[in-house]
Phi, psi and omega in degrees: 000115182279138183239129177248147180239126181248127184239120173288163175268219178123020179062225183288352169294343177297349173295336173298311178301319179300320178296316178300313185291325176295325176291323175302317179299315180300323185267359178074026176286124182238149179230163179266332182207157179226132173242114192234165177211139173056235180299333176298326177284313185295323181268325184292336181296337178287340172287318179296326179271003178055039178262077182304128176085350186296316182301311179296318186299306185286330178291317179293324183290323189246359188299332179259008178276123182299341178283345186265293178225124181192156173296327177301316178297319179301315183290325184275325188241344185089358179236122180291328171267115188292121184301307188296319183278307187291322187258350181237305183293317183295301184285337182270333188229308193279323177215083196293136171286139183266089182296323181297315179293324178300314179295319183290340181297331182074009181279130172280113188249122181243136173248137181266129177237154173252121177287118186294327182286320184262339184077004185266151174284145172230141186246106185263124176281124181267117178249337183224102186302323181285311183292333181253025182299331180289330174293317177295319179297319179298318181301326183257009183275103187289141176302154176077328183240016178219145171283155175295142185257118175287135177206120179050045173084001179238169178248137185225157169219186183323120179297337180294342178296320185257337180204087187291329179226092192281051181286330180293325175296318178297322177297317181294331178286349171094013178293134184280328178239132180239129170253128180242125177250118180256162182243010177235148177296169186303323187270003183285135171222146179282154175249164184296139180274166177286107185291333180293319178295319179298314180297323181295314184284324191234033180297335179278353181230072188299327181289323176293317179300319178298316178299317182294321178294326183266003185302318184300318181289319178297321178296311182297322176296320179296318179299316180296321180293321178295319176299318179297315179295323179295315180295331179276358179077018184268340175223158175245124186246134169241125181221160180302132181274353173211162180272125171247103181299123177203151180285158178301323176246054181304135182241016176264110182304328180292324177293321178298317178297319180297319180293318178299314181297323177296319177299316177298315181298312183293321178297318179299319181291336184259356191298322180294317178295322179295315179299322177295318178300318182287331180285323186279000000 
């Protein structure tokens, strides 16, 4: 029975996902494939490499470091998340990603990117975390505070713009059982964005701008479809059981810990139901 894992993004709310996944590692929950987006890709890859605690560790250690995420980086480089430090020094040197363990996991790992020219989602299979770091960076590069990321001759930004919860891609890949981890509570829905700001920033990329304007509706539609599938027993969903107010780029280490702990708590409470879902 093939099992697929779908991970939503959400910036530092992704520490919730990290907590869930670390509990999965503790309990020996294994999957055959992962379809991820944005922070779901950046943090979820540590589940594939079985690096328990890594996501929480490096985020808490560096979240207040100006070299990691800062307005200074945005003004100097065009990226609020500093490319050289966050995507190269941390995983290559300071808190190394385990590429060997990632390969040995046998997990088919996909990151969702948005093609800026077409506005369409593209799903890149990540086989080499170091060599494909720019694909992962593109998946998590948020509009307005990130430069477009060149990758294989195209320009990309945050995969969440075109496919915030890539469960349909996981369905197309043929996984028989789907686990979906969300980073917002059950009653959350997105609201419409300021279209003037979108037009100002992305007037040269009309298809991307169109996607960004419609993101709220596409997200809300996806949430409703997931609820329907969940009620029908076709997917298993883990989502925050309470609201923890936090910024997308939250820089309070205690808030990150709180979000992570909630993920661990919710996963623990759902583990018996999840095992039953996977068995049947």
